[in-house]
XYZ file of C-alpha atoms in Angstrom:
710
model
C -32.285 -12.619 28.862
C -30.774 -9.927 26.672
C -30.528 -11.492 23.218
C -28.683 -9.841 20.357
C -27.681 -10.962 16.894
C -24.181 -9.908 15.909
C -22.426 -10.117 12.538
C -18.844 -10.306 11.404
C -17.470 -10.998 7.950
C -14.675 -11.940 5.574
C -14.329 -9.673 2.543
C -12.239 -10.266 -0.571
C -10.828 -6.745 -0.689
C -8.310 -5.582 -3.271
C -5.680 -2.940 -2.557
C -6.747 0.453 -4.011
C -10.025 -0.932 -5.421
C -12.032 1.801 -3.701
C -15.234 1.168 -5.689
C -15.149 -2.613 -5.341
C -14.132 -2.526 -1.680
C -16.951 -0.107 -0.821
C -19.480 -2.226 -2.704
C -18.438 -5.284 -0.706
C -18.625 -3.377 2.588
C -22.153 -2.184 1.816
C -23.190 -5.677 0.742
C -21.903 -7.096 4.033
C -24.014 -4.538 5.908
C -27.045 -5.523 3.830
C -26.559 -9.208 4.607
C -25.972 -8.486 8.301
C -29.182 -6.461 8.541
C -31.123 -9.139 6.646
C -30.011 -11.625 9.302
C -31.301 -9.315 12.043
C -27.873 -8.194 13.273
C -27.478 -5.009 15.306
C -23.663 -4.833 14.888
C -21.442 -5.447 11.861
C -17.653 -5.862 12.192
C -15.365 -5.768 9.134
C -11.696 -6.445 8.279
C -8.722 -4.200 8.970
C -8.234 -1.248 6.578
C -11.101 -2.574 4.485
C -11.877 0.647 2.589
C -8.498 0.929 0.786
C -7.579 -2.758 1.238
C -4.882 -3.892 3.638
C -2.081 -4.478 1.108
C -1.594 -0.913 -0.165
C 1.970 -0.881 1.205
C 3.745 2.398 0.318
C 0.513 3.822 -1.106
C -0.363 4.427 2.554
C 2.165 7.264 2.361
C 0.103 9.076 -0.284
C -2.310 11.795 0.788
C -4.634 10.882 -2.083
C -5.361 7.558 -0.416
C -6.631 9.257 2.745
C -8.827 11.605 0.715
C -10.373 8.692 -1.199
C -11.023 6.805 2.039
C -13.021 9.741 3.420
C -14.927 9.992 0.142
C -15.845 6.318 0.340
C -16.715 6.570 4.035
C -19.152 9.330 3.066
C -20.753 6.888 0.621
C -21.035 4.252 3.344
C -22.440 6.744 5.862
C -25.240 7.816 3.535
C -26.139 4.423 2.064
C -29.525 3.113 3.308
C -28.133 -0.411 3.795
C -25.722 0.993 6.387
C -28.423 2.675 8.481
C -30.019 1.243 11.640
C -27.010 -0.951 12.373
C -23.804 -0.209 14.264
C -20.964 -0.493 11.729
C -17.292 -1.005 12.615
C -15.309 -0.139 9.475
C -11.537 0.059 8.893
C -9.547 2.854 7.212
C -6.374 4.921 7.721
C -6.779 8.383 9.256
C -4.414 11.357 9.536
C -4.758 13.104 12.886
C -2.573 16.136 13.644
C -0.332 15.208 10.699
C 0.220 11.682 12.009
C -1.001 8.596 10.126
C -2.958 5.993 12.095
C -4.495 2.613 11.293
C -8.048 3.109 12.564
C -11.476 1.684 13.223
C -14.320 4.099 12.532
C -17.519 3.314 14.424
C -20.598 4.684 12.665
C -24.355 4.684 13.290
C -27.081 6.369 11.248
C -24.841 8.892 9.469
C -22.928 9.689 12.655
C -19.343 8.834 13.633
C -19.335 7.743 17.269
C -15.609 7.062 17.628
C -12.352 6.793 15.699
C -10.200 4.201 17.431
C -6.496 4.075 16.348
C -4.475 0.846 16.499
C -2.282 0.643 19.603
C 0.117 -2.196 18.708
C 1.242 -2.430 15.085
C 2.287 -5.584 13.230
C 5.895 -5.034 12.263
C 7.598 -8.357 11.591
C 7.511 -11.142 9.029
C 5.364 -9.945 6.142
C 4.162 -6.874 8.033
C 5.700 -3.380 7.976
C 2.942 -1.269 9.519
C 5.352 1.108 11.274
C 6.664 2.102 7.849
C 3.268 3.722 7.220
C 1.569 4.281 10.575
C 2.293 5.411 14.118
C 0.926 3.364 17.029
C -1.413 5.133 19.462
C 0.736 4.913 22.594
C -1.768 6.535 24.955
C -3.990 3.850 26.476
C -7.404 5.025 27.684
C -6.702 8.512 26.292
C -9.074 10.397 23.967
C -8.674 13.572 21.918
C -10.946 15.499 19.565
C -10.699 14.857 15.841
C -11.872 17.532 13.434
C -13.821 15.970 10.582
C -13.155 16.727 6.896
C -15.618 19.105 5.289
C -17.422 16.451 3.197
C -18.100 14.391 6.348
C -19.301 17.411 8.350
C -21.921 18.056 5.691
C -23.330 14.567 6.331
C -23.042 14.312 10.118
C -23.743 17.928 10.972
C -20.918 17.776 13.520
C -17.453 19.297 13.474
C -15.492 16.913 15.693
C -15.637 13.385 17.111
C -13.708 11.429 19.800
C -10.379 9.974 18.653
C -8.489 7.531 20.846
C -8.688 4.473 23.056
C -12.314 4.583 24.173
C -15.313 2.232 24.270
C -18.965 2.583 23.254
C -21.631 2.470 25.960
C -25.193 1.615 24.946
C -28.303 1.251 27.151
C -27.798 -2.517 27.321
C -24.057 -3.238 27.027
C -20.551 -1.894 26.348
C -18.404 -2.439 23.243
C -14.627 -2.326 22.811
C -12.383 -2.663 19.786
C -9.134 -4.449 18.966
C -7.264 -4.557 15.677
C -5.464 -7.701 14.510
C -2.006 -7.695 16.171
C -3.355 -6.367 19.467
C -5.053 -9.707 20.137
C -1.680 -11.500 20.122
C 0.178 -9.137 22.450
C 1.128 -10.074 26.019
C -0.823 -7.110 27.374
C -3.674 -7.264 24.886
C -6.255 -4.448 25.184
C -9.114 -6.925 25.660
C -7.748 -7.807 29.122
C -8.227 -4.320 30.545
C -11.423 -3.819 28.553
C -13.072 -6.909 30.003
C -12.059 -5.897 33.537
C -13.579 -2.469 32.822
C -16.958 -3.980 31.968
C -16.711 -4.214 28.175
C -18.893 -7.174 27.169
C -18.571 -7.213 23.359
C -15.158 -6.869 21.672
C -14.558 -6.723 17.938
C -11.272 -7.646 16.283
C -10.705 -6.478 12.726
C -7.820 -8.327 11.109
C -5.822 -8.780 7.940
C -4.224 -12.100 8.822
C -2.599 -14.146 6.053
C -2.563 -17.869 5.534
C 0.367 -19.969 6.641
C 0.330 -23.747 6.845
C -0.798 -25.015 10.264
C -1.357 -21.455 11.543
C -5.159 -21.441 11.957
C -5.137 -23.743 14.988
C -2.828 -21.303 16.816
C -4.976 -18.336 15.844
C -8.178 -19.973 17.069
C -6.604 -20.892 20.416
C -5.452 -17.292 20.926
C -8.906 -15.932 20.069
C -10.484 -18.396 22.473
C -8.094 -17.333 25.217
C -9.248 -13.715 24.780
C -12.554 -14.558 26.481
C -11.916 -17.926 28.149
C -10.504 -16.352 31.317
C -12.294 -13.026 31.486
C -15.506 -13.859 29.639
C -17.088 -11.822 26.890
C -18.403 -11.902 23.337
C -15.641 -11.701 20.719
C -16.152 -10.959 17.015
C -13.257 -11.713 14.661
C -13.307 -10.337 11.099
C -10.634 -10.961 8.475
C -9.826 -10.149 4.901
C -10.034 -13.086 2.483
C -8.282 -13.584 -0.829
C -5.341 -12.190 -2.810
C -5.370 -8.413 -2.575
C -2.428 -7.815 -4.878
C 0.715 -9.581 -3.667
C 2.180 -12.810 -2.274
C -0.229 -13.180 0.648
C -3.564 -14.948 0.792
C -5.752 -13.652 3.619
C -7.604 -16.667 4.878
C -10.875 -15.350 6.275
C -12.324 -17.670 8.914
C -14.458 -14.994 10.572
C -15.598 -16.136 14.020
C -17.888 -15.268 16.905
C -17.038 -16.586 20.366
C -18.795 -16.435 23.725
C -16.791 -17.040 26.905
C -14.106 -18.949 24.991
C -16.479 -21.099 22.906
C -16.802 -20.737 19.138
C -20.481 -20.266 18.233
C -20.036 -19.300 14.555
C -17.211 -19.790 12.068
C -16.818 -18.784 8.421
C -14.790 -20.465 5.693
C -11.011 -20.254 5.604
C -10.804 -20.527 1.811
C -13.566 -19.308 -0.463
C -14.308 -17.720 -3.834
C -17.095 -15.632 -2.303
C -16.330 -11.916 -2.310
C -18.546 -11.377 0.736
C -19.144 -13.860 3.531
C -21.157 -12.747 6.565
C -21.656 -14.923 9.632
C -23.995 -14.170 12.503
C -24.747 -15.504 15.961
C -27.524 -14.833 18.437
C -26.074 -14.502 21.926
C -27.316 -13.668 25.408
C -25.383 -10.824 27.042
C -26.431 -12.196 30.429
C -24.162 -15.205 29.809
C -21.165 -12.868 29.989
C -22.325 -11.359 33.272
C -22.872 -14.795 34.788
C -19.445 -15.977 33.628
C -17.715 -13.000 35.248
C -19.372 -13.443 38.629
C -16.287 -14.433 40.644
C -14.769 -12.549 43.612
C -11.193 -12.623 42.248
C -12.279 -11.136 38.946
C -14.213 -8.441 40.804
C -11.163 -7.508 42.891
C -9.019 -7.165 39.752
C -11.716 -5.075 38.079
C -11.653 -2.512 40.887
C -7.957 -1.875 40.161
C -8.233 -1.739 36.350
C -7.840 1.545 34.436
C -11.002 3.323 33.349
C -11.945 3.777 29.705
C -13.831 6.817 28.532
C -17.269 5.670 27.467
C -18.847 7.195 24.379
C -22.560 7.038 25.026
C -25.127 6.005 22.431
C -28.878 5.543 22.818
C -28.803 2.645 20.352
C -29.564 -0.746 21.953
C -28.001 -3.877 20.553
C -30.289 -6.307 22.349
C -33.951 -6.782 23.037
C -35.095 -7.730 26.516
C -36.931 -11.043 26.355
C -39.825 -10.947 28.829
C -41.497 -14.146 27.684
C -40.552 -17.357 25.931
C -39.974 -16.940 22.210
C -39.328 -20.389 20.664
C -38.594 -18.891 17.231
C -35.433 -17.239 18.641
C -32.642 -19.683 19.419
C -29.291 -18.899 21.014
C -26.244 -19.964 18.999
C -24.632 -22.988 20.636
C -20.909 -23.850 20.805
C -19.467 -25.661 17.794
C -16.205 -27.495 17.163
C -13.855 -25.261 15.143
C -13.158 -26.474 11.613
C -9.439 -26.866 10.888
C -8.207 -28.192 7.533
C -5.505 -30.785 7.093
C -2.248 -29.301 5.740
C -2.882 -31.179 2.491
C -6.290 -29.504 2.207
C -4.713 -26.126 2.917
C -2.259 -26.654 0.031
C -5.127 -27.696 -2.200
C -7.353 -24.712 -1.380
C -5.200 -21.720 -0.395
C -2.968 -21.441 -3.488
C -5.945 -22.421 -5.683
C -8.044 -19.478 -4.449
C -4.985 -17.208 -4.750
C -4.486 -18.302 -8.372
C -8.125 -17.581 -9.202
C -8.046 -14.104 -7.651
C -4.822 -13.314 -9.491
C -6.112 -14.517 -12.855
C -9.497 -12.777 -12.706
C -7.976 -9.504 -11.511
C -4.969 -9.482 -13.849
C -6.078 -7.469 -16.866
C -5.062 -8.934 -20.195
C -4.445 -12.530 -19.070
C -6.515 -15.372 -20.464
C -5.128 -18.339 -18.526
C -2.008 -20.029 -17.220
C 0.975 -21.719 -18.876
C 3.199 -24.237 -17.067
C 6.440 -25.995 -17.968
C 5.510 -29.550 -16.938
C 8.635 -31.642 -16.454
C 7.240 -34.923 -15.182
C 8.630 -34.200 -11.693
C 6.681 -33.696 -8.502
C 7.067 -29.892 -8.260
C 5.534 -28.982 -11.612
C 3.053 -31.799 -11.001
C 1.987 -30.095 -7.754
C 1.577 -26.764 -9.545
C -0.617 -28.434 -12.190
C -2.739 -30.212 -9.576
C -3.216 -26.993 -7.567
C -4.381 -25.277 -10.775
C -6.786 -28.177 -11.322
C -7.964 -27.696 -7.737
C -8.655 -24.057 -8.650
C -10.853 -25.296 -11.484
C -12.695 -27.629 -9.102
C -13.420 -24.746 -6.719
C -14.578 -22.511 -9.570
C -17.029 -25.158 -10.830
C -18.386 -25.560 -7.280
C -18.916 -21.794 -7.099
C -20.725 -21.833 -10.449
C -23.010 -24.622 -9.215
C -23.743 -22.547 -6.094
C -24.754 -19.596 -8.272
C -21.840 -17.289 -7.445
C -22.580 -14.416 -9.841
C -19.099 -12.888 -9.755
C -17.420 -16.219 -10.525
C -19.880 -16.866 -13.372
C -19.143 -13.432 -14.826
C -15.378 -13.972 -14.598
C -15.520 -17.472 -16.136
C -17.567 -16.243 -19.088
C -15.122 -13.399 -19.688
C -12.206 -15.856 -19.716
C -13.763 -18.864 -21.443
C -16.933 -18.076 -23.402
C -16.553 -17.960 -27.220
C -17.926 -14.877 -29.031
C -20.705 -16.917 -30.613
C -21.948 -18.137 -27.201
C -21.357 -15.445 -24.519
C -23.487 -17.370 -21.991
C -21.269 -20.497 -22.169
C -20.152 -22.058 -18.892
C -17.952 -25.169 -18.590
C -19.712 -27.983 -16.761
C -16.717 -29.858 -15.334
C -13.311 -28.992 -13.864
C -11.612 -30.752 -16.812
C -13.416 -28.550 -19.343
C -12.475 -25.433 -17.402
C -8.890 -26.649 -17.020
C -8.665 -27.233 -20.781
C -9.564 -23.604 -21.341
C -7.342 -22.065 -18.649
C -4.258 -24.286 -18.171
C -1.649 -24.917 -20.865
C 1.179 -27.343 -20.110
C 4.369 -27.837 -22.063
C 6.989 -30.607 -21.860
C 10.378 -29.417 -23.153
C 12.794 -32.307 -23.335
C 16.080 -33.192 -24.971
C 16.853 -36.446 -26.740
C 19.840 -37.334 -24.562
C 18.760 -36.091 -21.145
C 14.994 -36.602 -20.877
C 13.587 -39.998 -20.075
C 10.563 -41.572 -21.722
C 9.056 -41.986 -18.252
C 8.987 -38.275 -17.399
C 7.625 -37.376 -20.828
C 4.881 -39.980 -20.453
C 3.982 -38.856 -16.905
C 3.668 -35.237 -18.003
C 1.355 -36.134 -20.882
C -0.781 -38.490 -18.783
C -1.237 -35.935 -16.004
C -2.257 -33.230 -18.482
C -4.775 -35.598 -20.035
C -6.240 -36.569 -16.669
C -6.821 -32.974 -15.539
C -7.868 -31.754 -18.999
C -5.022 -29.272 -19.631
C -4.041 -28.262 -23.168
C -0.686 -30.006 -23.602
C 2.243 -29.549 -25.989
C 5.261 -31.853 -26.193
C 8.571 -30.995 -27.849
C 12.303 -31.547 -27.924
C 14.408 -28.390 -27.693
C 17.674 -29.904 -28.998
C 17.727 -27.666 -32.072
C 17.647 -24.530 -29.926
C 20.241 -25.854 -27.458
C 22.532 -26.966 -30.286
C 22.209 -23.585 -31.968
C 23.579 -21.819 -28.890
C 26.377 -24.288 -28.203
C 27.358 -24.118 -31.891
C 27.407 -20.318 -31.684
C 29.659 -20.455 -28.634
C 32.018 -22.946 -30.294
C 32.265 -20.912 -33.497
C 33.198 -17.780 -31.544
C 35.608 -19.318 -28.989
C 36.878 -22.363 -30.889
C 36.028 -24.341 -27.757
C 33.394 -27.056 -27.477
C 32.001 -27.578 -23.937
C 31.301 -31.165 -22.862
C 29.248 -32.773 -20.138
C 31.121 -34.339 -17.235
C 29.972 -37.760 -18.454
C 31.814 -37.057 -21.715
C 35.031 -35.865 -20.071
C 34.161 -32.231 -19.459
C 34.944 -30.166 -16.375
C 32.452 -29.198 -13.690
C 32.258 -25.691 -15.178
C 31.375 -27.084 -18.617
C 28.886 -29.511 -17.109
C 27.102 -26.756 -15.212
C 27.062 -24.354 -18.167
C 25.498 -26.985 -20.449
C 22.823 -27.687 -17.841
C 22.089 -23.994 -17.326
C 21.635 -23.241 -21.013
C 18.929 -25.906 -21.256
C 17.166 -24.537 -18.180
C 17.310 -20.924 -19.362
C 16.112 -21.756 -22.847
C 13.074 -23.444 -21.357
C 12.184 -20.153 -19.670
C 12.434 -18.287 -22.986
C 10.423 -20.942 -24.836
C 7.624 -21.145 -22.253
C 7.143 -17.367 -22.382
C 7.070 -17.490 -26.191
C 4.380 -20.173 -26.110
C 2.469 -18.331 -23.375
C 2.163 -15.267 -25.586
C 1.027 -17.070 -28.719
C -0.924 -20.186 -27.647
C -4.160 -18.195 -27.092
C -3.854 -16.991 -30.693
C -3.188 -20.543 -31.920
C -6.288 -21.754 -30.081
C -8.366 -18.778 -31.267
C -9.209 -17.873 -27.672
C -11.831 -15.158 -27.296
C -10.322 -13.665 -24.130
C -7.712 -11.026 -25.007
C -4.106 -11.261 -23.882
C -1.564 -13.981 -23.301
C -1.067 -16.544 -20.568
C 0.502 -16.041 -17.161
C 3.513 -18.321 -16.707
C 3.490 -20.445 -13.547
C 6.686 -21.290 -11.670
C 7.281 -24.501 -9.748
C 10.332 -24.138 -7.498
C 9.596 -25.244 -3.924
C 10.703 -23.415 -0.779
C 13.540 -25.840 0.005
C 15.153 -25.472 -3.421
C 14.893 -21.690 -3.121
C 16.556 -21.834 0.304
C 19.431 -23.993 -0.994
C 19.587 -22.142 -4.318
C 19.113 -25.394 -6.215
C 17.795 -23.731 -9.352
C 19.200 -21.869 -12.307
C 18.804 -18.104 -12.248
C 16.348 -17.160 -15.008
C 15.280 -20.720 -15.760
C 11.740 -22.079 -15.418
C 11.773 -20.945 -11.794
C 11.456 -17.487 -13.373
C 7.770 -16.989 -14.056
C 4.935 -14.575 -13.363
C 3.786 -16.227 -10.126
C 4.534 -19.446 -8.246
C 1.839 -21.215 -6.179
C 4.305 -23.631 -4.492
C 7.287 -21.346 -3.810
C 6.415 -21.195 -0.115
C 5.781 -24.935 0.341
C 8.323 -27.581 1.318
C 9.099 -30.649 -0.773
C 7.962 -32.839 2.122
C 4.544 -31.167 2.275
C 4.191 -31.250 -1.503
C 4.715 -35.012 -1.573
C 2.082 -35.455 1.148
C -0.277 -33.216 -0.813
C 0.180 -35.214 -4.025
C -0.419 -38.455 -2.123
C -3.620 -36.961 -0.624
C -4.818 -35.536 -3.965
C -4.401 -38.885 -5.662
C -7.248 -40.240 -3.531
C -9.343 -37.082 -3.108
C -9.583 -35.821 -6.686
C -9.019 -38.765 -7.646
C -5.941 -38.951 -9.895
C -4.254 -42.358 -9.861
C -1.407 -41.089 -12.074
C -0.070 -39.102 -9.096
C 1.309 -42.264 -7.485
C 3.906 -42.452 -10.269
C 5.126 -38.948 -9.446
C 5.518 -39.832 -5.762
C 7.601 -42.909 -6.502
C 9.832 -41.222 -9.094
C 13.318 -40.024 -8.111
C 13.435 -36.195 -8.164
C 15.712 -35.218 -11.060
C 16.450 -32.104 -13.129
C 17.213 -34.238 -16.255
C 19.837 -31.784 -17.474
C 22.695 -34.295 -17.826
C 22.931 -37.252 -20.240
C 21.248 -40.433 -19.020
C 23.276 -43.648 -19.198
C 22.838 -47.218 -18.078
C 24.643 -46.491 -14.814
C 23.782 -42.809 -14.207
C 20.566 -40.833 -13.738
C 20.797 -37.343 -12.283
C 19.307 -37.050 -8.760
C 18.333 -33.805 -7.001
C 19.335 -34.908 -3.497
C 22.701 -36.243 -4.691
C 23.362 -32.985 -6.562
C 22.400 -30.910 -3.504
C 24.461 -32.963 -1.059
C 21.556 -33.027 1.408
C 18.031 -34.393 1.647
C 14.853 -32.350 1.388
C 14.032 -33.325 4.972
C 17.363 -31.885 6.125
C 16.729 -28.717 4.124
C 13.428 -28.169 5.928
C 15.196 -28.530 9.278
C 17.973 -26.125 8.268
C 15.381 -23.654 7.023
C 13.356 -23.648 10.232
C 16.426 -23.290 12.446
C 17.770 -20.424 10.321
C 14.521 -18.424 10.064
C 12.034 -19.494 12.742
C 14.544 -20.220 15.528
C 16.892 -17.426 14.352
C 20.093 -19.459 14.545
C 23.349 -18.824 12.714
C 25.911 -21.514 11.790
C 27.208 -21.937 15.358
C 23.756 -22.087 16.965
C 22.479 -24.462 14.289
C 25.416 -26.807 14.809
C 24.974 -26.759 18.596
C 21.235 -27.514 18.302
C 21.629 -30.314 15.760
C 24.527 -31.887 17.624
C 22.010 -32.565 20.381
C 19.039 -33.464 18.174
C 20.995 -35.766 15.822
C 23.285 -37.314 18.435
C 21.838 -40.808 17.913
C 22.690 -40.876 14.201
C 25.572 -38.443 13.589
C 28.773 -37.402 15.329
C 29.284 -33.696 16.089
C 31.811 -33.496 13.238
C 29.357 -35.031 10.771
C 26.757 -32.512 11.880
C 29.296 -29.731 11.340
C 29.982 -30.968 7.807
C 26.265 -30.892 6.981
C 25.735 -27.437 8.505
C 28.802 -26.069 6.720
C 27.657 -27.541 3.401
C 24.217 -25.972 3.817
C 25.604 -22.528 4.646
C 28.070 -22.691 1.763
C 25.326 -23.175 -0.802
C 22.884 -20.868 0.992
C 25.415 -18.006 0.951
C 26.655 -18.673 -2.581
C 23.126 -18.739 -3.996
C 21.377 -16.089 -1.910
C 21.601 -13.652 -4.837
C 19.017 -15.793 -6.644
C 16.391 -14.745 -4.113
C 16.590 -11.141 -5.314
C 15.017 -12.162 -8.625
C 12.893 -15.115 -7.551
C 9.326 -15.313 -8.863
C 6.647 -13.914 -6.527
C 5.342 -16.944 -4.677
C 2.352 -17.768 -2.511
C 3.442 -17.364 1.107
C 2.734 -20.558 3.021
C 5.745 -21.390 5.177
C 7.320 -19.712 8.205
C 10.867 -20.375 6.937
C 10.370 -18.949 3.440
C 13.548 -17.278 2.086
C 11.496 -14.724 0.095
C 13.675 -11.640 -0.278
C 10.821 -9.233 -1.026
C 10.004 -8.366 2.583
C 9.668 -11.572 4.599
C 13.318 -12.664 4.811
C 15.629 -9.667 4.455
C 19.274 -10.726 4.139
C 22.392 -9.638 2.238
C 23.074 -11.420 -1.051
C 26.874 -11.134 -0.872
C 28.173 -13.165 2.074
C 31.627 -13.701 3.615
C 32.776 -17.243 4.321
C 31.463 -17.464 7.919
C 35.104 -17.966 8.960
C 34.617 -16.844 12.569
C 31.640 -19.068 13.480
C 33.336 -21.997 11.701
C 36.499 -21.394 13.744
C 34.474 -21.417 16.984
C 32.748 -24.649 15.962
C 36.104 -26.247 15.151
C 37.477 -25.184 18.543
C 34.481 -26.720 20.282
C 34.840 -29.853 18.159
C 38.545 -30.161 19.004
C 37.791 -29.881 22.713
C 34.981 -32.432 22.458
C 37.024 -34.919 20.419
C 40.007 -34.588 22.762
C 37.774 -35.226 25.753
C 36.141 -38.208 24.036
C 39.506 -39.659 23.057
C 40.885 -39.240 26.591
C 37.786 -40.845 28.005
C 38.182 -43.833 25.675
C 41.835 -44.287 26.623
C 40.948 -44.258 30.321
């Protein structure tokens, strides 16, 4: 037996937080050593933080990374353990995304990333160049401050592996794992037994299962020990990196970290037998392939990762396979955005809590419940003794006369951090929505205000009438569609102005000790953003939006789940209520309905969204696909009418995505215009694809009619 304890981790890094990031790296090394580990693997670009974006183009960033690497090299907690750390490196005036392998104040290897992530939310080729020379190594000349520590002038730079007296280690970085010709394939055939993967992989609903299967496949065929590290938390933008560090042996998970957590540092370890890899690989076909595989340069080290067990040692136990933990989508919605909200609040200087326009509908309800879920997770962390969370809560909540105060329940914390506001009008808002909003706020403990905004609305309409000598009317009162829409929009936009006014002054009204105002939360879901079913600069305009990447369908399932789990019985009323904007007058025979206004259901919107973004279909391709999928319920012409209606509103409203509130990314068909879904915001009428659909329809209908006559 050759037993070794290995460590990987999830770190809550923050872009450009060089001091904090380095502290967390050193702490992970300390915890790994305390657990007896001989190797520590960390997340991608962990020294500067992954989400630096265009800051990766600044030379200062590279200088600061070397300065912090010097601190890591010389820190006692980082000695006597092999450390795989991530940072960008400039080599011969080219920027690379690198792993730096260090041991006892020496750099053994700098390994640049071969395949860069460059789609969806990722733009790595904007900042870095991929290392397109497999199995090739050059010499890298170290900066002066590093030479003074290592006593060496140059180190290997390239696609190499580390050879120790007892095993061989290789390195992958994030995207490389998912490629068709992933580096771990050739590495395993070349005798590499331990492979680390340092990632910055963000959360997306239902994505973890796919990721785990791909990681398992990395060693299920070729054998090996695989360490997966990931960033965890909000590091400064729309993404939440969802941790879930793992260690696998021959395709089996033997250790798994949390996917969602408020811990800044989470280290997991496993004790494995290297001999298990050698036994697994003992097949003739694998041996034949290995003889034809390319050879990696091996960087030799005298450091042994394992100890040779010559006699039975009952106190040492090998880590056994476990069943991977995968959350339900409803749990993911509950935990991911909640952790993201907490990171944003504690790291946003000058903010003392959140403020939410609570309408009585399911979207703002979901935002409120997710914020309550944040409070639940924070209280759990306090009970577990999380020192950083305790420090942050006291800064946000403790009164000056009692600086050691800590809330004991989620409701008490929610009362301090979440402020809700119902802004109704006498003619358009129902008693039911007003009541639901107040009851929900009471149940979760939020500080609630209730008002009618008729005086403000009337002031603006009166101003308009006095200037133009024209009085706009709702459609129900004989007005045109233009008047009807304008009167709805002015209510929606005034709510945005009012909620920001309250967000700035409510902390002063409540005599809050924490300085600064409140961050305003948005509550437009991904389907409404896709369709453009929102008013530009209304309450969808906020500081951040925890549900902007989540579909209406998933939100309803989440609310149903939360009603039992939290428990909050009031949520059943939100599920059963008809979604409505309540911007038009209510009468005995008319109540405004979202799906009627949109001309399509939320379920249809989700389908349109996935076909447009995930399946990359335009109007013609979408019509052709849905003609087949909906053939049992709709004729081809009816499908065409639905597709055309969707694309009309999508194109007409795409401009709204250029100003949409930054939202938590959770869905693969998000229309976020920041960098995930790049499209024009001034569209033509799609006349050509519509003409081709109509030609196909005419041919189909002629054929059907002729067939009927026969």
